Amino acid sequence: MKSKIDITVFDNGEAAIMKASLTGELWADYQAFARLAAKRREKNRFHAEKAARRYERVASLSLFAFYETVLHRWLPHFAEQVDVQAFIDKPLAEKSRIVLLQVFPDAGKDQEFAHLWAILERYDLHNGAWLDALTGETLLDIAQSMDAFLSCIEQKSGLQRFPACEASTDTLVSKLSSFFFHRVK
């Protein structure tokens, strides 16, 4: 998986170098927007409530994008058993079931994630109604359900939702770091 490198050079000559994967950034986006929503909601005013709902909607979209990105990243591990193009075109709930069946071929595990399937099927309808009912509590419930599923898959298969950076990325970052920090001193 490719990593993103973000280099910021400040007025005083210092540089900040950040490396992250897309899944890491989407997860960080979800967390940041969920925190902003909680802070706005604490203010307990009408405009703050509107802002909190707005941040919750953005957090949920980031969360679903994160979840789908993780499933797509895991797809090459199942490429022999799964038609890649058909997988990409399927609804999110069905993609999740396919991944589950690849890791746990016996059907008994499916019932364990019935709540997640209901959430994903609502999302797959994508008529916007699920966004109207979204609150901080439901957002947390969605995140916990997705986390339980991803953790279960990770434990059984050894796959990871947050990939390690490639060696070439690490080498580039260390070279850039040494260049910037050597020049500043």
PDB file of C-alpha atoms in Angstrom:
ATOM      1  CA  MET A   1       0.000   0.000   0.000  1.00  0.00           C
ATOM      2  CA  LYS A   2       1.296   3.387  -0.884  1.00  0.00           C
ATOM      3  CA  SER A   3       1.792   5.931   1.833  1.00  0.00           C
ATOM      4  CA  LYS A   4       1.223   9.624   1.740  1.00  0.00           C
ATOM      5  CA  ILE A   5       4.041  11.908   2.758  1.00  0.00           C
ATOM      6  CA  ASP A   6       3.197  15.421   3.878  1.00  0.00           C
ATOM      7  CA  ILE A   7       6.059  17.870   4.354  1.00  0.00           C
ATOM      8  CA  THR A   8       5.462  21.243   5.984  1.00  0.00           C
ATOM      9  CA  VAL A   9       8.290  23.769   6.187  1.00  0.00           C
ATOM     10  CA  PHE A  10       7.605  26.540   8.711  1.00  0.00           C
ATOM     11  CA  ASP A  11       8.797  30.173   8.620  1.00  0.00           C
ATOM     12  CA  ASN A  12      11.442  29.500  11.250  1.00  0.00           C
ATOM     13  CA  GLY A  13      13.030  26.813   9.059  1.00  0.00           C
ATOM     14  CA  GLU A  14      11.698  23.797  10.936  1.00  0.00           C
ATOM     15  CA  ALA A  15      10.053  21.020   8.971  1.00  0.00           C
ATOM     16  CA  ALA A  16       7.377  18.533   9.917  1.00  0.00           C
ATOM     17  CA  ILE A  17       7.271  15.286   7.956  1.00  0.00           C
ATOM     18  CA  MET A  18       4.219  13.075   8.294  1.00  0.00           C
ATOM     19  CA  LYS A  19       3.658   9.721   6.659  1.00  0.00           C
ATOM     20  CA  ALA A  20       0.327   7.933   6.668  1.00  0.00           C
ATOM     21  CA  SER A  21      -1.728   5.490   4.666  1.00  0.00           C
ATOM     22  CA  LEU A  22      -5.134   6.357   3.259  1.00  0.00           C
ATOM     23  CA  THR A  23      -6.823   4.118   5.813  1.00  0.00           C
ATOM     24  CA  GLY A  24      -4.916   5.868   8.599  1.00  0.00           C
ATOM     25  CA  GLU A  25      -5.989   9.266   7.332  1.00  0.00           C
ATOM     26  CA  LEU A  26      -9.641   8.280   6.977  1.00  0.00           C
ATOM     27  CA  TRP A  27      -9.616   6.895  10.518  1.00  0.00           C
ATOM     28  CA  ALA A  28      -8.011  10.110  11.795  1.00  0.00           C
ATOM     29  CA  ASP A  29     -10.669  12.122   9.914  1.00  0.00           C
ATOM     30  CA  TYR A  30     -13.426  10.104  11.574  1.00  0.00           C
ATOM     31  CA  GLN A  31     -11.919  10.632  15.020  1.00  0.00           C
ATOM     32  CA  ALA A  32     -11.352  14.360  14.476  1.00  0.00           C
ATOM     33  CA  PHE A  33     -14.894  15.018  13.250  1.00  0.00           C
ATOM     34  CA  ALA A  34     -16.423  12.891  16.017  1.00  0.00           C
ATOM     35  CA  ARG A  35     -14.451  14.907  18.602  1.00  0.00           C
ATOM     36  CA  LEU A  36     -15.562  18.190  17.002  1.00  0.00           C
ATOM     37  CA  ALA A  37     -19.180  17.025  17.121  1.00  0.00           C
ATOM     38  CA  ALA A  38     -18.879  16.153  20.807  1.00  0.00           C
ATOM     39  CA  LYS A  39     -17.315  19.546  21.596  1.00  0.00           C
ATOM     40  CA  ARG A  40     -20.062  21.406  19.735  1.00  0.00           C
ATOM     41  CA  ARG A  41     -22.768  19.394  21.455  1.00  0.00           C
ATOM     42  CA  GLU A  42     -21.322  20.335  24.876  1.00  0.00           C
ATOM     43  CA  LYS A  43     -22.078  23.998  24.149  1.00  0.00           C
ATOM     44  CA  ASN A  44     -25.804  23.192  24.290  1.00  0.00           C
ATOM     45  CA  ARG A  45     -26.940  25.941  21.898  1.00  0.00           C
ATOM     46  CA  PHE A  46     -29.054  25.742  18.755  1.00  0.00           C
ATOM     47  CA  HIS A  47     -26.245  26.660  16.342  1.00  0.00           C
ATOM     48  CA  ALA A  48     -23.836  24.383  18.180  1.00  0.00           C
ATOM     49  CA  GLU A  49     -26.320  21.509  17.812  1.00  0.00           C
ATOM     50  CA  LYS A  50     -26.560  22.129  14.065  1.00  0.00           C
ATOM     51  CA  ALA A  51     -22.764  22.128  13.807  1.00  0.00           C
ATOM     52  CA  ALA A  52     -22.563  18.937  15.888  1.00  0.00           C
ATOM     53  CA  ARG A  53     -24.985  17.156  13.544  1.00  0.00           C
ATOM     54  CA  ARG A  54     -22.968  18.378  10.552  1.00  0.00           C
ATOM     55  CA  TYR A  55     -19.728  17.040  12.059  1.00  0.00           C
ATOM     56  CA  GLU A  56     -21.410  13.725  12.898  1.00  0.00           C
ATOM     57  CA  ARG A  57     -22.528  13.324   9.283  1.00  0.00           C
ATOM     58  CA  VAL A  58     -19.006  13.990   8.009  1.00  0.00           C
ATOM     59  CA  ALA A  59     -17.550  11.649  10.650  1.00  0.00           C
ATOM     60  CA  SER A  60     -19.916   8.880   9.570  1.00  0.00           C
ATOM     61  CA  LEU A  61     -19.024   9.314   5.901  1.00  0.00           C
ATOM     62  CA  SER A  62     -15.322   9.155   6.815  1.00  0.00           C
ATOM     63  CA  LEU A  63     -15.980   6.039   8.885  1.00  0.00           C
ATOM     64  CA  PHE A  64     -17.787   4.250   6.047  1.00  0.00           C
ATOM     65  CA  ALA A  65     -15.052   5.287   3.578  1.00  0.00           C
ATOM     66  CA  PHE A  66     -12.433   3.933   5.999  1.00  0.00           C
ATOM     67  CA  TYR A  67     -14.290   0.637   6.377  1.00  0.00           C
ATOM     68  CA  GLU A  68     -14.745   0.155   2.637  1.00  0.00           C
ATOM     69  CA  THR A  69     -11.108   1.087   1.957  1.00  0.00           C
ATOM     70  CA  VAL A  70      -9.959  -1.584   4.410  1.00  0.00           C
ATOM     71  CA  LEU A  71     -12.126  -4.220   2.703  1.00  0.00           C
ATOM     72  CA  HIS A  72     -10.778  -3.226  -0.718  1.00  0.00           C
ATOM     73  CA  ARG A  73      -7.214  -3.332   0.596  1.00  0.00           C
ATOM     74  CA  TRP A  74      -7.779  -6.876   1.840  1.00  0.00           C
ATOM     75  CA  LEU A  75      -9.217  -7.989  -1.515  1.00  0.00           C
ATOM     76  CA  PRO A  76      -5.882  -9.140  -3.061  1.00  0.00           C
ATOM     77  CA  HIS A  77      -5.600 -11.757  -0.308  1.00  0.00           C
ATOM     78  CA  PHE A  78      -8.815 -13.349  -1.572  1.00  0.00           C
ATOM     79  CA  ALA A  79      -8.307 -12.700  -5.317  1.00  0.00           C
ATOM     80  CA  GLU A  80      -8.108 -16.394  -6.203  1.00  0.00           C
ATOM     81  CA  GLN A  81     -11.487 -17.154  -4.624  1.00  0.00           C
ATOM     82  CA  VAL A  82     -13.323 -13.885  -5.378  1.00  0.00           C
ATOM     83  CA  ASP A  83     -14.044 -12.153  -8.692  1.00  0.00           C
ATOM     84  CA  VAL A  84     -12.421  -8.758  -8.097  1.00  0.00           C
ATOM     85  CA  GLN A  85     -14.665  -6.697 -10.398  1.00  0.00           C
ATOM     86  CA  ALA A  86     -17.828  -8.299  -9.055  1.00  0.00           C
ATOM     87  CA  PHE A  87     -16.614  -7.640  -5.495  1.00  0.00           C
ATOM     88  CA  ILE A  88     -15.999  -3.941  -6.159  1.00  0.00           C
ATOM     89  CA  ASP A  89     -19.491  -3.472  -7.609  1.00  0.00           C
ATOM     90  CA  LYS A  90     -21.290  -5.138  -4.688  1.00  0.00           C
ATOM     91  CA  PRO A  91     -22.970  -3.260  -1.812  1.00  0.00           C
ATOM     92  CA  LEU A  92     -20.914  -2.810   1.350  1.00  0.00           C
ATOM     93  CA  ALA A  93     -22.919  -5.338   3.392  1.00  0.00           C
ATOM     94  CA  GLU A  94     -22.333  -8.013   0.775  1.00  0.00           C
ATOM     95  CA  LYS A  95     -18.602  -7.198   0.565  1.00  0.00           C
ATOM     96  CA  SER A  96     -18.375  -7.664   4.318  1.00  0.00           C
ATOM     97  CA  ARG A  97     -20.114 -11.035   4.150  1.00  0.00           C
ATOM     98  CA  ILE A  98     -17.767 -12.168   1.367  1.00  0.00           C
ATOM     99  CA  VAL A  99     -14.703 -11.256   3.447  1.00  0.00           C
ATOM    100  CA  LEU A 100     -16.193 -13.011   6.475  1.00  0.00           C
ATOM    101  CA  LEU A 101     -16.883 -16.177   4.469  1.00  0.00           C
ATOM    102  CA  GLN A 102     -13.339 -16.166   3.079  1.00  0.00           C
ATOM    103  CA  VAL A 103     -11.874 -16.044   6.583  1.00  0.00           C
ATOM    104  CA  PHE A 104     -14.558 -18.146   8.330  1.00  0.00           C
ATOM    105  CA  PRO A 105     -15.924 -20.631   5.747  1.00  0.00           C
ATOM    106  CA  ASP A 106     -18.443 -22.106   8.203  1.00  0.00           C
ATOM    107  CA  ALA A 107     -21.641 -20.055   8.324  1.00  0.00           C
ATOM    108  CA  GLY A 108     -21.837 -19.843  12.134  1.00  0.00           C
ATOM    109  CA  LYS A 109     -19.910 -16.565  12.365  1.00  0.00           C
ATOM    110  CA  ASP A 110     -22.468 -14.682  10.237  1.00  0.00           C
ATOM    111  CA  GLN A 111     -25.005 -14.321  13.073  1.00  0.00           C
ATOM    112  CA  GLU A 112     -22.401 -12.724  15.335  1.00  0.00           C
ATOM    113  CA  PHE A 113     -22.419  -9.629  13.127  1.00  0.00           C
ATOM    114  CA  ALA A 114     -26.177  -9.313  12.495  1.00  0.00           C
ATOM    115  CA  HIS A 115     -26.191  -5.791  13.953  1.00  0.00           C
ATOM    116  CA  LEU A 116     -23.402  -4.710  11.579  1.00  0.00           C
ATOM    117  CA  TRP A 117     -25.251  -6.226   8.617  1.00  0.00           C
ATOM    118  CA  ALA A 118     -28.333  -4.158   9.514  1.00  0.00           C
ATOM    119  CA  ILE A 119     -26.226  -0.975   9.710  1.00  0.00           C
ATOM    120  CA  LEU A 120     -24.515  -1.675   6.390  1.00  0.00           C
ATOM    121  CA  GLU A 121     -27.762  -2.561   4.632  1.00  0.00           C
ATOM    122  CA  ARG A 122     -29.254   0.757   5.772  1.00  0.00           C
ATOM    123  CA  TYR A 123     -26.158   2.516   4.446  1.00  0.00           C
ATOM    124  CA  ASP A 124     -26.325   0.615   1.146  1.00  0.00           C
ATOM    125  CA  LEU A 125     -29.842   1.917   0.522  1.00  0.00           C
ATOM    126  CA  HIS A 126     -28.193   5.359   0.685  1.00  0.00           C
ATOM    127  CA  ASN A 127     -31.417   7.307   0.549  1.00  0.00           C
ATOM    128  CA  GLY A 128     -30.131   9.672   3.221  1.00  0.00           C
ATOM    129  CA  ALA A 129     -32.607   8.558   5.877  1.00  0.00           C
ATOM    130  CA  TRP A 130     -29.844   7.008   7.992  1.00  0.00           C
ATOM    131  CA  LEU A 131     -28.122  10.415   8.113  1.00  0.00           C
ATOM    132  CA  ASP A 132     -31.261  12.028   9.556  1.00  0.00           C
ATOM    133  CA  ALA A 133     -31.300   9.575  12.461  1.00  0.00           C
ATOM    134  CA  LEU A 134     -27.571   9.851  13.139  1.00  0.00           C
ATOM    135  CA  THR A 135     -26.499  10.912  16.635  1.00  0.00           C
ATOM    136  CA  GLY A 136     -23.266  10.709  18.568  1.00  0.00           C
ATOM    137  CA  GLU A 137     -24.456   7.470  20.163  1.00  0.00           C
ATOM    138  CA  THR A 138     -25.377   5.823  16.858  1.00  0.00           C
ATOM    139  CA  LEU A 139     -22.070   6.961  15.353  1.00  0.00           C
ATOM    140  CA  LEU A 140     -20.208   5.325  18.235  1.00  0.00           C
ATOM    141  CA  ASP A 141     -22.327   2.179  17.822  1.00  0.00           C
ATOM    142  CA  ILE A 142     -21.461   2.013  14.111  1.00  0.00           C
ATOM    143  CA  ALA A 143     -17.747   2.470  14.858  1.00  0.00           C
ATOM    144  CA  GLN A 144     -17.803  -0.236  17.540  1.00  0.00           C
ATOM    145  CA  SER A 145     -19.639  -2.684  15.266  1.00  0.00           C
ATOM    146  CA  MET A 146     -17.170  -2.098  12.440  1.00  0.00           C
ATOM    147  CA  ASP A 147     -14.237  -2.366  14.831  1.00  0.00           C
ATOM    148  CA  ALA A 148     -15.499  -5.695  16.197  1.00  0.00           C
ATOM    149  CA  PHE A 149     -15.801  -7.080  12.664  1.00  0.00           C
ATOM    150  CA  LEU A 150     -12.397  -5.822  11.503  1.00  0.00           C
ATOM    151  CA  SER A 151     -10.732  -7.033  14.714  1.00  0.00           C
ATOM    152  CA  CYS A 152     -12.246 -10.495  14.268  1.00  0.00           C
ATOM    153  CA  ILE A 153     -10.946 -10.695  10.684  1.00  0.00           C
ATOM    154  CA  GLU A 154      -7.516  -9.392  11.730  1.00  0.00           C
ATOM    155  CA  GLN A 155      -7.170 -11.939  14.536  1.00  0.00           C
ATOM    156  CA  LYS A 156      -8.108 -14.909  12.374  1.00  0.00           C
ATOM    157  CA  SER A 157      -6.358 -13.957   9.115  1.00  0.00           C
ATOM    158  CA  GLY A 158      -3.373 -11.832  10.102  1.00  0.00           C
ATOM    159  CA  LEU A 159      -4.536  -9.005   7.817  1.00  0.00           C
ATOM    160  CA  GLN A 160      -4.156  -5.445   9.103  1.00  0.00           C
ATOM    161  CA  ARG A 161      -6.400  -2.436   8.645  1.00  0.00           C
ATOM    162  CA  PHE A 162      -3.497  -0.012   9.084  1.00  0.00           C
ATOM    163  CA  PRO A 163      -0.684  -1.129   6.796  1.00  0.00           C
ATOM    164  CA  ALA A 164       2.946  -0.652   7.631  1.00  0.00           C
ATOM    165  CA  CYS A 165       4.680   1.811   5.335  1.00  0.00           C
ATOM    166  CA  GLU A 166       6.734   0.296   2.546  1.00  0.00           C
ATOM    167  CA  ALA A 167      10.490   0.228   3.000  1.00  0.00           C
ATOM    168  CA  SER A 168      10.915   2.709   0.138  1.00  0.00           C
ATOM    169  CA  THR A 169       8.646   5.180   1.924  1.00  0.00           C
ATOM    170  CA  ASP A 170      10.588   4.789   5.169  1.00  0.00           C
ATOM    171  CA  THR A 171      13.874   5.336   3.316  1.00  0.00           C
ATOM    172  CA  LEU A 172      12.556   8.457   1.592  1.00  0.00           C
ATOM    173  CA  VAL A 173      11.193   9.897   4.831  1.00  0.00           C
ATOM    174  CA  SER A 174      14.455   9.275   6.675  1.00  0.00           C
ATOM    175  CA  LYS A 175      16.473  10.882   3.858  1.00  0.00           C
ATOM    176  CA  LEU A 176      14.176  13.907   3.795  1.00  0.00           C
ATOM    177  CA  SER A 177      14.263  14.146   7.569  1.00  0.00           C
ATOM    178  CA  SER A 178      18.036  14.096   7.673  1.00  0.00           C
ATOM    179  CA  PHE A 179      18.212  16.703   4.908  1.00  0.00           C
ATOM    180  CA  PHE A 180      15.789  19.110   6.563  1.00  0.00           C
ATOM    181  CA  PHE A 181      17.031  18.695  10.084  1.00  0.00           C
ATOM    182  CA  HIS A 182      20.684  18.804   9.023  1.00  0.00           C
ATOM    183  CA  ARG A 183      20.144  22.091   7.133  1.00  0.00           C
ATOM    184  CA  VAL A 184      18.215  23.728   9.979  1.00  0.00           C
ATOM    185  CA  LYS A 185      20.941  23.201  12.573  1.00  0.00           C
TER     186      LYS A 185
END
